[in-house]
GROMACS .gro file of C-alpha atoms in nm:
model
  388
    1MET     CA    1  -0.139  -7.056   1.670
    2THR     CA    2  -0.173  -6.770   1.427
    3THR     CA    3  -0.310  -6.793   1.076
    4THR     CA    4  -0.248  -6.577   0.775
    5PRO     CA    5  -0.564  -6.393   0.669
    6GLN     CA    6  -0.694  -6.522   0.337
    7PRO     CA    7  -0.782  -6.274   0.061
    8PRO     CA    8  -1.149  -6.247  -0.035
    9THR     CA    9  -1.272  -6.494  -0.295
   10ARG     CA   10  -1.319  -6.348  -0.642
   11ALA     CA   11  -1.452  -6.493  -0.964
   12ARG     CA   12  -1.107  -6.591  -1.095
   13ASP     CA   13  -1.046  -6.792  -0.778
   14LEU     CA   14  -1.342  -7.014  -0.869
   15GLY     CA   15  -1.209  -7.084  -1.217
   16VAL     CA   16  -1.412  -6.833  -1.421
   17PRO     CA   17  -1.199  -6.741  -1.726
   18PHE     CA   18  -1.170  -6.381  -1.844
   19ASP     CA   19  -0.998  -6.205  -2.133
   20GLY     CA   20  -0.745  -5.926  -2.096
   21THR     CA   21  -0.473  -5.833  -1.848
   22PRO     CA   22  -0.586  -5.694  -1.511
   23GLY     CA   23  -0.393  -5.447  -1.299
   24ARG     CA   24  -0.224  -5.527  -0.968
   25TRP     CA   25  -0.547  -5.533  -0.764
   26ASN     CA   26  -0.785  -5.596  -1.054
   27ALA     CA   27  -0.980  -5.293  -0.930
   28ILE     CA   28  -1.064  -4.937  -1.023
   29THR     CA   29  -0.795  -4.835  -0.773
   30ASP     CA   30  -0.531  -4.969  -1.012
   31VAL     CA   31  -0.571  -4.635  -1.191
   32PRO     CA   32  -0.310  -4.412  -1.023
   33GLY     CA   33  -0.464  -4.165  -0.779
   34VAL     CA   34  -0.811  -4.323  -0.759
   35GLU     CA   35  -0.947  -4.367  -0.406
   36VAL     CA   36  -1.264  -4.548  -0.300
   37GLY     CA   37  -1.439  -4.544   0.037
   38TYR     CA   38  -1.746  -4.704   0.191
   39ALA     CA   39  -1.997  -4.636   0.465
   40THR     CA   40  -2.187  -4.960   0.530
   41ILE     CA   41  -2.505  -4.938   0.739
   42ILE     CA   42  -2.633  -5.268   0.879
   43GLU     CA   43  -2.864  -5.210   1.174
   44GLY     CA   44  -3.156  -5.395   1.329
   45ALA     CA   45  -3.280  -5.752   1.326
   46PRO     CA   46  -3.514  -5.880   1.051
   47GLY     CA   47  -3.824  -5.828   1.269
   48ASP     CA   48  -3.748  -5.467   1.361
   49PRO     CA   49  -3.986  -5.207   1.212
   50SER     CA   50  -3.695  -4.998   1.087
   51ILE     CA   51  -3.408  -5.204   0.955
   52ALA     CA   52  -3.103  -5.080   0.767
   53ARG     CA   53  -2.927  -5.273   0.494
   54THR     CA   54  -2.777  -4.987   0.295
   55GLY     CA   55  -2.484  -4.748   0.267
   56VAL     CA   56  -2.274  -4.510   0.058
   57THR     CA   57  -1.984  -4.557  -0.182
   58ALA     CA   58  -1.748  -4.268  -0.261
   59ILE     CA   59  -1.518  -4.269  -0.564
   60LEU     CA   60  -1.254  -3.997  -0.598
   61PRO     CA   61  -1.083  -4.014  -0.940
   62ARG     CA   62  -0.794  -3.792  -0.828
   63GLY     CA   63  -0.809  -3.875  -0.458
   64ARG     CA   64  -0.909  -3.636  -0.182
   65ASP     CA   65  -0.626  -3.394  -0.255
   66GLY     CA   66  -0.718  -3.377  -0.623
   67VAL     CA   67  -1.083  -3.279  -0.573
   68GLY     CA   68  -1.149  -2.969  -0.782
   69VAL     CA   69  -0.898  -3.059  -1.054
   70PRO     CA   70  -1.122  -3.138  -1.353
   71CYS     CA   71  -1.128  -3.474  -1.526
   72ALA     CA   72  -1.256  -3.504  -1.881
   73ALA     CA   73  -1.586  -3.691  -1.844
   74GLY     CA   74  -1.882  -3.832  -2.033
   75ILE     CA   75  -2.208  -4.007  -1.946
   76HIS     CA   76  -2.429  -4.266  -2.113
   77SER     CA   77  -2.774  -4.393  -2.012
   78LEU     CA   78  -2.880  -4.735  -2.139
   79ASN     CA   79  -3.214  -4.702  -1.961
   80GLY     CA   80  -3.310  -4.389  -1.770
   81ASN     CA   81  -3.525  -4.538  -1.492
   82GLY     CA   82  -3.274  -4.408  -1.238
   83GLU     CA   83  -3.083  -4.103  -1.125
   84LEU     CA   84  -2.734  -3.960  -1.162
   85THR     CA   85  -2.715  -3.603  -1.044
   86GLY     CA   86  -2.478  -3.351  -1.201
   87ARG     CA   87  -2.531  -3.508  -1.540
   88SER     CA   88  -2.642  -3.196  -1.722
   89TRP     CA   89  -2.328  -3.004  -1.623
   90ILE     CA   90  -2.100  -3.288  -1.730
   91GLU     CA   91  -2.278  -3.298  -2.065
   92GLU     CA   92  -2.237  -2.921  -2.095
   93SER     CA   93  -1.876  -2.880  -1.976
   94GLY     CA   94  -1.729  -3.226  -2.039
   95ALA     CA   95  -1.570  -3.222  -1.695
   96LEU     CA   96  -1.603  -3.378  -1.349
   97THR     CA   97  -1.451  -3.208  -1.044
   98LEU     CA   98  -1.611  -3.347  -0.725
   99PRO     CA   99  -1.629  -3.689  -0.553
  100ILE     CA  100  -1.877  -3.940  -0.695
  101GLY     CA  101  -2.134  -4.086  -0.455
  102ILE     CA  102  -2.346  -4.400  -0.499
  103THR     CA  103  -2.628  -4.499  -0.262
  104ASN     CA  104  -2.989  -4.617  -0.256
  105SER     CA  105  -3.266  -4.454  -0.458
  106HIS     CA  106  -3.422  -4.254  -0.176
  107SER     CA  107  -3.095  -4.127  -0.027
  108VAL     CA  108  -2.957  -3.929  -0.320
  109GLY     CA  109  -3.037  -3.598  -0.147
  110ALA     CA  110  -2.856  -3.694   0.174
  111VAL     CA  111  -2.543  -3.800  -0.012
  112HIS     CA  112  -2.556  -3.489  -0.230
  113ALA     CA  113  -2.569  -3.274   0.085
  114GLY     CA  114  -2.285  -3.472   0.241
  115ILE     CA  115  -2.057  -3.418  -0.059
  116ASP     CA  116  -2.138  -3.046  -0.049
  117GLU     CA  117  -2.057  -3.034   0.324
  118TRP     CA  118  -1.731  -3.226   0.284
  119THR     CA  119  -1.622  -3.007  -0.006
  120ASP     CA  120  -1.699  -2.691   0.189
  121ARG     CA  121  -1.491  -2.824   0.479
  122GLU     CA  122  -1.192  -2.944   0.278
  123HIS     CA  123  -1.197  -2.726  -0.036
  124PRO     CA  124  -1.372  -2.396   0.050
  125GLU     CA  125  -1.237  -2.237  -0.267
  126LEU     CA  126  -1.466  -2.472  -0.460
  127SER     CA  127  -1.776  -2.420  -0.247
  128ALA     CA  128  -1.737  -2.045  -0.289
  129GLU     CA  129  -1.843  -2.092  -0.652
  130TRP     CA  130  -2.099  -2.369  -0.714
  131MET     CA  131  -2.120  -2.741  -0.647
  132LEU     CA  132  -2.302  -2.997  -0.859
  133PRO     CA  133  -2.206  -3.335  -0.711
  134VAL     CA  134  -2.252  -3.658  -0.901
  135VAL     CA  135  -2.467  -3.904  -0.703
  136GLY     CA  136  -2.602  -4.226  -0.851
  137GLU     CA  137  -2.851  -4.471  -0.704
  138THR     CA  138  -2.999  -4.819  -0.719
  139TRP     CA  139  -3.303  -4.948  -0.528
  140ASP     CA  140  -3.250  -5.161  -0.215
  141GLY     CA  141  -3.609  -5.165  -0.083
  142TYR     CA  142  -3.633  -5.545  -0.079
  143LEU     CA  143  -3.384  -5.577   0.208
  144ASN     CA  144  -3.369  -5.220   0.340
  145GLN     CA  145  -3.639  -4.998   0.486
  146ILE     CA  146  -3.568  -4.754   0.209
  147ASN     CA  147  -3.805  -4.482   0.336
  148ALA     CA  148  -3.660  -4.478   0.689
  149GLY     CA  149  -3.390  -4.220   0.614
  150HIS     CA  150  -3.102  -4.437   0.731
  151VAL     CA  151  -2.847  -4.264   0.507
  152ARG     CA  152  -2.752  -3.918   0.630
  153PRO     CA  153  -2.500  -3.662   0.505
  154GLU     CA  154  -2.247  -3.775   0.764
  155HIS     CA  155  -2.238  -4.120   0.601
  156ALA     CA  156  -2.133  -3.965   0.271
  157ILE     CA  157  -1.866  -3.768   0.456
  158ALA     CA  158  -1.743  -4.085   0.629
  159ALA     CA  159  -1.722  -4.268   0.296
  160ILE     CA  160  -1.512  -3.988   0.145
  161ASP     CA  161  -1.290  -3.963   0.455
  162SER     CA  162  -1.224  -4.339   0.443
  163ALA     CA  163  -1.142  -4.346   0.071
  164ALA     CA  164  -0.811  -4.512  -0.010
  165SER     CA  165  -0.619  -4.685  -0.286
  166GLY     CA  166  -0.537  -5.056  -0.287
  167PRO     CA  167  -0.755  -5.369  -0.300
  168LEU     CA  168  -1.127  -5.314  -0.245
  169ALA     CA  169  -1.392  -5.497  -0.046
  170GLU     CA  170  -1.677  -5.614  -0.268
  171GLY     CA  171  -2.029  -5.750  -0.233
  172ASN     CA  172  -2.233  -5.635   0.068
  173VAL     CA  173  -2.050  -5.307   0.126
  174GLY     CA  174  -2.115  -4.936   0.079
  175GLY     CA  175  -2.402  -4.839  -0.147
  176GLY     CA  176  -2.423  -5.201  -0.262
  177THR     CA  177  -2.504  -5.339   0.084
  178GLY     CA  178  -2.872  -5.416   0.020
  179MET     CA  179  -2.869  -5.486  -0.354
  180ASN     CA  180  -2.987  -5.781  -0.566
  181CYS     CA  181  -2.831  -5.898  -0.894
  182TYR     CA  182  -2.969  -6.167  -1.125
  183GLY     CA  183  -3.191  -6.295  -0.843
  184PHE     CA  184  -2.884  -6.349  -0.623
  185LYS     CA  185  -2.733  -6.117  -0.363
  186GLY     CA  186  -2.571  -5.829  -0.549
  187GLY     CA  187  -2.378  -5.520  -0.445
  188SER     CA  188  -2.041  -5.357  -0.516
  189GLY     CA  189  -1.777  -5.493  -0.751
  190THR     CA  190  -1.477  -5.389  -0.955
  191ALA     CA  191  -1.214  -5.497  -1.207
  192SER     CA  192  -0.943  -5.339  -1.425
  193ARG     CA  193  -0.752  -5.389  -1.747
  194VAL     CA  194  -0.410  -5.273  -1.864
  195VAL     CA  195  -0.379  -5.122  -2.214
  196ARG     CA  196  -0.046  -5.071  -2.384
  197PHE     CA  197  -0.020  -4.763  -2.605
  198GLY     CA  198   0.317  -4.722  -2.774
  199ALA     CA  199   0.578  -4.686  -2.502
  200GLU     CA  200   0.313  -4.610  -2.237
  201THR     CA  201   0.085  -4.828  -2.027
  202HIS     CA  202  -0.263  -4.713  -1.929
  203THR     CA  203  -0.516  -4.862  -1.691
  204VAL     CA  204  -0.894  -4.878  -1.730
  205GLY     CA  205  -1.086  -4.943  -1.409
  206VAL     CA  206  -1.456  -5.020  -1.368
  207PHE     CA  207  -1.670  -5.006  -1.054
  208LEU     CA  208  -2.030  -5.128  -1.048
  209GLN     CA  209  -2.316  -5.101  -0.803
  210ALA     CA  210  -2.507  -5.400  -0.938
  211ASN     CA  211  -2.880  -5.441  -0.875
  212PHE     CA  212  -3.012  -5.569  -1.208
  213GLY     CA  213  -3.106  -5.873  -1.415
  214THR     CA  214  -3.328  -6.181  -1.381
  215ARG     CA  215  -3.214  -6.521  -1.254
  216ASP     CA  216  -3.270  -6.694  -1.588
  217GLU     CA  217  -3.051  -6.441  -1.770
  218LEU     CA  218  -2.728  -6.490  -1.575
  219ARG     CA  219  -2.431  -6.622  -1.770
  220LEU     CA  220  -2.067  -6.624  -1.669
  221ALA     CA  221  -1.818  -6.683  -1.951
  222GLY     CA  222  -2.113  -6.807  -2.157
  223VAL     CA  223  -2.229  -7.065  -1.902
  224PRO     CA  224  -2.602  -7.025  -1.811
  225LEU     CA  225  -2.548  -7.042  -1.434
  226GLY     CA  226  -2.873  -6.865  -1.349
  227ARG     CA  227  -3.120  -7.107  -1.505
  228GLU     CA  228  -2.913  -7.406  -1.388
  229SER     CA  229  -2.880  -7.292  -1.026
  230ALA     CA  230  -3.051  -7.487  -0.750
  231ALA     CA  231  -3.034  -7.189  -0.514
  232PRO     CA  232  -3.367  -7.048  -0.394
  233ASN     CA  233  -3.482  -6.719  -0.547
  234PRO     CA  234  -3.723  -6.553  -0.303
  235TYR     CA  235  -3.668  -6.211  -0.461
  236GLU     CA  236  -3.844  -6.324  -0.781
  237ASP     CA  237  -4.059  -6.613  -0.654
  238ILE     CA  238  -4.236  -6.470  -0.347
  239GLU     CA  239  -4.520  -6.215  -0.353
  240TRP     CA  240  -4.347  -5.960  -0.132
  241PHE     CA  241  -4.401  -5.639  -0.330
  242VAL     CA  242  -4.695  -5.445  -0.185
  243ARG     CA  243  -4.879  -5.177  -0.382
  244ASP     CA  244  -5.225  -5.038  -0.305
  245GLY     CA  245  -5.257  -5.301  -0.033
  246GLN     CA  246  -5.209  -5.590  -0.276
  247ARG     CA  247  -4.918  -5.831  -0.273
  248ALA     CA  248  -4.752  -5.929  -0.598
  249ARG     CA  249  -4.428  -6.060  -0.735
  250VAL     CA  250  -4.178  -5.793  -0.830
  251ARG     CA  251  -4.123  -5.741  -1.202
  252ALA     CA  252  -3.821  -5.958  -1.282
  253GLY     CA  253  -3.524  -5.746  -1.388
  254SER     CA  254  -3.629  -5.447  -1.181
  255GLY     CA  255  -3.340  -5.274  -1.010
  256SER     CA  256  -3.061  -5.068  -1.165
  257VAL     CA  257  -2.687  -5.055  -1.219
  258ILE     CA  258  -2.450  -4.762  -1.185
  259GLY     CA  259  -2.116  -4.805  -1.360
  260ILE     CA  260  -1.811  -4.582  -1.312
  261VAL     CA  261  -1.515  -4.605  -1.550
  262VAL     CA  262  -1.189  -4.427  -1.469
  263THR     CA  263  -0.872  -4.432  -1.679
  264ASP     CA  264  -0.539  -4.253  -1.684
  265ALA     CA  265  -0.538  -4.264  -2.063
  266PRO     CA  266  -0.558  -3.911  -2.207
  267LEU     CA  267  -0.905  -3.879  -2.353
  268LEU     CA  268  -1.139  -3.604  -2.467
  269PRO     CA  269  -1.487  -3.574  -2.311
  270GLY     CA  270  -1.647  -3.728  -2.620
  271GLN     CA  271  -1.409  -4.022  -2.594
  272CYS     CA  272  -1.501  -4.066  -2.228
  273GLU     CA  273  -1.865  -4.080  -2.332
  274ALA     CA  274  -1.773  -4.343  -2.589
  275LEU     CA  275  -1.614  -4.555  -2.314
  276ALA     CA  276  -1.929  -4.516  -2.103
  277ARG     CA  277  -2.134  -4.646  -2.397
  278ARG     CA  278  -1.932  -4.970  -2.387
  279VAL     CA  279  -2.029  -5.061  -2.030
  280PRO     CA  280  -2.362  -5.214  -2.147
  281LEU     CA  281  -2.169  -5.446  -2.379
  282GLY     CA  282  -1.987  -5.590  -2.079
  283LEU     CA  283  -2.314  -5.623  -1.889
  284ALA     CA  284  -2.471  -5.800  -2.187
  285ARG     CA  285  -2.198  -6.065  -2.173
  286THR     CA  286  -2.340  -6.161  -1.831
  287GLY     CA  287  -2.689  -6.200  -1.975
  288THR     CA  288  -2.895  -5.888  -1.913
  289SER     CA  289  -3.122  -5.748  -2.183
  290GLY     CA  290  -3.178  -5.420  -1.996
  291SER     CA  291  -3.517  -5.410  -1.824
  292HIS     CA  292  -3.751  -5.113  -1.862
  293PHE     CA  293  -3.767  -5.108  -1.482
  294SER     CA  294  -3.389  -5.080  -1.443
  295GLY     CA  295  -3.195  -4.754  -1.436
  296ASP     CA  296  -2.867  -4.830  -1.613
  297ILE     CA  297  -2.645  -4.520  -1.613
  298PHE     CA  298  -2.271  -4.498  -1.667
  299LEU     CA  299  -2.000  -4.234  -1.619
  300SER     CA  300  -1.649  -4.243  -1.756
  301CYS     CA  301  -1.364  -4.002  -1.684
  302SER     CA  302  -0.994  -3.955  -1.755
  303THR     CA  303  -0.741  -3.843  -1.495
  304ALA     CA  304  -0.491  -3.732  -1.760
  305ASN     CA  305  -0.450  -3.370  -1.872
  306ALA     CA  306  -0.454  -3.218  -1.525
  307GLY     CA  307  -0.504  -2.844  -1.565
  308ALA     CA  308  -0.728  -2.872  -1.870
  309PHE     CA  309  -1.109  -2.859  -1.895
  310THR     CA  310  -1.138  -2.594  -1.623
  311SER     CA  311  -1.445  -2.373  -1.587
  312SER     CA  312  -1.380  -2.154  -1.284
  313ILE     CA  313  -1.515  -1.801  -1.279
  314PRO     CA  314  -1.235  -1.576  -1.415
  315THR     CA  315  -1.110  -1.302  -1.185
  316ALA     CA  316  -0.896  -1.112  -1.438
  317GLU     CA  317  -0.868  -1.044  -1.808
  318PRO     CA  318  -0.702  -1.314  -2.022
  319GLY     CA  319  -0.322  -1.307  -2.028
  320GLU     CA  320  -0.096  -1.342  -2.327
  321ASP     CA  321  -0.153  -1.720  -2.341
  322PRO     CA  322  -0.507  -1.783  -2.213
  323TYR     CA  323  -0.550  -2.121  -2.380
  324GLU     CA  324  -0.562  -2.467  -2.228
  325THR     CA  325  -0.408  -2.763  -2.405
  326ALA     CA  326  -0.474  -3.135  -2.387
  327ARG     CA  327  -0.335  -3.441  -2.560
  328PHE     CA  328  -0.552  -3.740  -2.637
  329VAL     CA  329  -0.548  -4.088  -2.783
  330PRO     CA  330  -0.634  -4.063  -3.154
  331TRP     CA  331  -0.985  -4.185  -3.229
  332GLY     CA  332  -0.843  -4.442  -3.469
  333ARG     CA  333  -0.651  -4.607  -3.185
  334ILE     CA  334  -0.922  -4.611  -2.920
  335ASP     CA  335  -1.054  -4.966  -2.975
  336PRO     CA  336  -0.826  -5.130  -2.711
  337TYR     CA  337  -0.980  -4.901  -2.448
  338PHE     CA  338  -1.332  -5.001  -2.557
  339GLU     CA  339  -1.226  -5.364  -2.524
  340ALA     CA  340  -1.085  -5.298  -2.177
  341VAL     CA  341  -1.413  -5.146  -2.058
  342VAL     CA  342  -1.614  -5.444  -2.184
  343GLN     CA  343  -1.378  -5.698  -2.028
  344ALA     CA  344  -1.353  -5.522  -1.692
  345THR     CA  345  -1.730  -5.469  -1.674
  346GLU     CA  346  -1.798  -5.838  -1.735
  347GLU     CA  347  -1.555  -5.938  -1.461
  348ALA     CA  348  -1.684  -5.675  -1.218
  349VAL     CA  349  -2.033  -5.830  -1.239
  350ALA     CA  350  -1.887  -6.173  -1.163
  351ASN     CA  351  -1.689  -6.030  -0.872
  352VAL     CA  352  -2.004  -5.876  -0.726
  353LEU     CA  353  -2.185  -6.210  -0.733
  354VAL     CA  354  -1.893  -6.410  -0.594
  355ALA     CA  355  -1.815  -6.164  -0.314
  356ALA     CA  356  -2.174  -6.112  -0.198
  357ARG     CA  357  -2.307  -6.314   0.097
  358ASP     CA  358  -2.656  -6.423   0.204
  359MET     CA  359  -2.851  -6.144   0.370
  360VAL     CA  360  -3.182  -6.117   0.554
  361GLY     CA  361  -3.348  -5.779   0.575
  362ARG     CA  362  -3.683  -5.613   0.627
  363ASP     CA  363  -3.989  -5.831   0.696
  364GLY     CA  364  -3.764  -6.137   0.685
  365HIS     CA  365  -3.685  -6.089   0.315
  366ALA     CA  366  -3.385  -6.299   0.219
  367ASN     CA  367  -3.133  -6.273  -0.062
  368VAL     CA  368  -2.923  -6.580  -0.143
  369ALA     CA  369  -2.566  -6.553  -0.269
  370LEU     CA  370  -2.450  -6.727  -0.585
  371PRO     CA  371  -2.328  -7.069  -0.461
  372HIS     CA  372  -1.953  -7.100  -0.505
  373ASP     CA  373  -1.975  -7.477  -0.551
  374GLU     CA  374  -2.198  -7.426  -0.856
  375VAL     CA  375  -1.943  -7.191  -1.007
  376ARG     CA  376  -1.654  -7.429  -0.939
  377ALA     CA  377  -1.848  -7.718  -1.089
  378ALA     CA  378  -1.928  -7.518  -1.402
  379PHE     CA  379  -1.565  -7.428  -1.464
  380GLY     CA  380  -1.390  -7.739  -1.342
  381GLY     CA  381  -1.253  -7.575  -1.027
  382ARG     CA  382  -0.973  -7.401  -1.214
  383ALA     CA  383  -0.815  -7.119  -1.015
  384GLU     CA  384  -0.680  -6.814  -1.190
  385HIS     CA  385  -0.540  -6.514  -1.013
  386PRO     CA  386  -0.480  -6.155  -1.127
  387ALA     CA  387  -0.128  -6.039  -1.184
  388ALA     CA  388   0.058  -5.956  -0.863
   0.00000   0.00000   0.00000
């Protein structure tokens, strides 16, 4: 007997209600041309001295073939206890040209080197100038031996090479493999919203690597699931954090979140930055107040206006028409895109928590997933599905 594979469970499947209209896959890949790939590294048993529960996520706003074609881009930091490389050049030029990598806090250099190597292999015309890859991070040292150097440049290359459109795996995958969120197992998650603008339809997609928040803060659609959960919370309750030879509980809320927003709506760099500033509003709907020990950094970019925002070294004098042109959504009509970012961010957090599964990592440290039965009970078991 054969069975039809069942799609992964997402927050809507458990009855959690959300505002707005999602795209076909309710994912960042609903934005035309966007490709996402993972390298997931799970090695070793819990008692092994060097255990891997980590990985790399690669996001390519224009796909592999479009690397080097600038996207208007902007960045916002809610709390800077984290890292996103390439930020200063995006702030200067307003453009993003290379793949985006996300990994653990101590593997930024390896992923940066891997993106450089991949770009040199596939787009040597770009590496002949300069490369400033964007690599973000969150800390997975509770489950992963974060100082063991598990992530290598070849993992970043593998993530880029595997990048594709379509529905995305969520939870314990890619850079999110070893992450914690609201005292539950965290990780990778995504959602999208469709925005109608005159005769056109645009898509706003959000991808999160979620490793933030305290158990008591968690709310889904206003329901305080965190404080009402009966699930164990060893991440916050056990004295596992060792410093100067002393064991202590970790500071609740420590972690980080990296958020990537991509849209095909034509936007200026400053407008992209404005979208990035709305990601924290979506996070706040799920309960977080933004811990001092959390690095919460967000990047937004637009895949419209291909051919604009370039900054290559000129090889000749300007011609008769040396100007670039770009169209953009008027500032007075940008609110629906802000709303889309907030809605998709809120749902992406929920999708992370629903998709993640229990995991045991270094020194027997355990992370418990958000119990699906608690979510169903809170929302009456209603099942809602994204548009097909």
